[in-house]
Coordinates of C-alpha atoms in Angstrom, one line a residue:
M1065 CA 73.9 94.4 79.0
V1066 CA 75.6 91.7 76.9
D1067 CA 76.9 88.5 78.4
R1068 CA 80.6 87.9 77.6
T1069 CA 83.1 85.3 78.8
C1070 CA 86.1 86.5 80.8
P1071 CA 89.4 84.9 79.6
G1072 CA 90.7 85.1 83.2
C1073 CA 88.0 83.1 85.0
A1074 CA 85.9 81.7 82.1
I1075 CA 82.7 83.1 83.7
N1076 CA 80.0 84.3 81.2
D1077 CA 78.0 87.2 82.6
D1078 CA 77.3 90.9 82.0
H1079 CA 79.5 92.3 84.7
P1080 CA 81.7 95.4 83.8
R1081 CA 84.8 94.6 81.8
H1082 CA 88.0 96.1 80.5
Q1083 CA 88.3 95.4 76.8
A1084 CA 91.9 94.8 75.9
V1085 CA 93.6 93.8 72.6
T1086 CA 95.4 90.5 72.9
E1087 CA 98.8 89.6 71.4
A1088 CA 96.9 87.9 68.6
G1089 CA 95.1 91.2 67.8
D1090 CA 91.7 90.1 69.1
I1091 CA 89.7 91.9 71.8
A1092 CA 89.3 90.2 75.1
A1093 CA 86.7 91.4 77.7
W1094 CA 88.2 90.9 81.1
H1095 CA 86.5 91.3 84.5
T1096 CA 88.5 94.0 86.1
D1097 CA 89.4 92.0 89.1
C1098 CA 90.7 89.2 86.9
H1099 CA 92.7 91.6 84.8
A1100 CA 94.1 93.4 87.8
A1101 CA 95.3 90.1 89.1
K1102 CA 97.2 89.8 85.8
G1103 CA 98.9 93.1 86.4
C1104 CA 96.8 95.6 84.5
P1105 CA 97.3 99.0 86.0
E1106 CA 94.1 100.4 84.6
C1107 CA 92.0 97.6 86.3
T1108 CA 94.0 98.0 89.5
I1109 CA 93.0 101.7 89.6
A1110 CA 89.4 100.9 88.7
R1111 CA 89.2 98.3 91.5
Q1112 CA 90.5 100.6 94.3
G1113 CA 87.8 101.0 96.9
A1114 CA 85.7 98.3 95.2
E1115 CA 87.8 95.2 95.9
N1116 CA 84.8 93.2 97.1
L1117 CA 82.1 94.5 94.6
T1118 CA 80.8 92.7 91.6
G1119 CA 78.0 93.0 89.1
D1120 CA 75.5 95.9 89.7
E1121 CA 77.3 97.1 92.9
Y1122 CA 80.6 97.4 91.0
R1123 CA 78.8 99.1 88.0
E1124 CA 77.4 101.7 90.5
H1125 CA 80.9 102.3 91.8
L1126 CA 82.2 102.9 88.3
V1127 CA 79.4 105.3 87.5
A1128 CA 79.9 107.2 90.8
N1129 CA 83.7 107.4 90.5
G1130 CA 84.2 107.3 86.8
A1131 CA 85.7 110.8 86.5
A1132 CA 88.3 110.1 89.2
I1133 CA 89.1 106.7 87.8
N1134 CA 89.6 108.1 84.3
A1135 CA 91.7 110.9 85.6
A1136 CA 94.0 108.4 87.5
I1137 CA 94.3 106.2 84.4
Q1138 CA 95.2 109.2 82.2
E1139 CA 98.1 109.8 84.6
L1140 CA 99.6 106.5 83.6
P1141 CA 102.4 106.7 81.0
E1142 CA 101.1 105.9 77.5
N1143 CA 103.3 102.9 77.1
V1144 CA 101.8 101.4 80.3
R1145 CA 98.3 102.1 79.1
N1146 CA 99.0 100.4 75.8
E1147 CA 100.8 97.3 77.1
V1148 CA 99.0 93.9 76.8
F1149 CA 98.2 92.4 80.2
G1150 CA 97.0 88.9 80.8
K1151 CA 98.4 87.8 77.4
V1152 CA 95.6 85.8 75.8
S1153 CA 96.3 84.3 72.4

């Protein structure tokens, strides 16, 4: 795993992230709890049932529930999936 700094909380670690394109066109690697707090519907879905999990415990949740999480995300309208949340510039 690679350490990255979350633009939401500024913590540098290897916890699971949602990579999103910023308004400036860069890629930001958000912790999903930080990104969900900014309104990202994909991260909100990914955090369901894992609200208090972090690090390896959250990674295990994603592996165990990945197909269901992905299916729920695919049900979101495309314009919602492509919107920029947490606007980092």
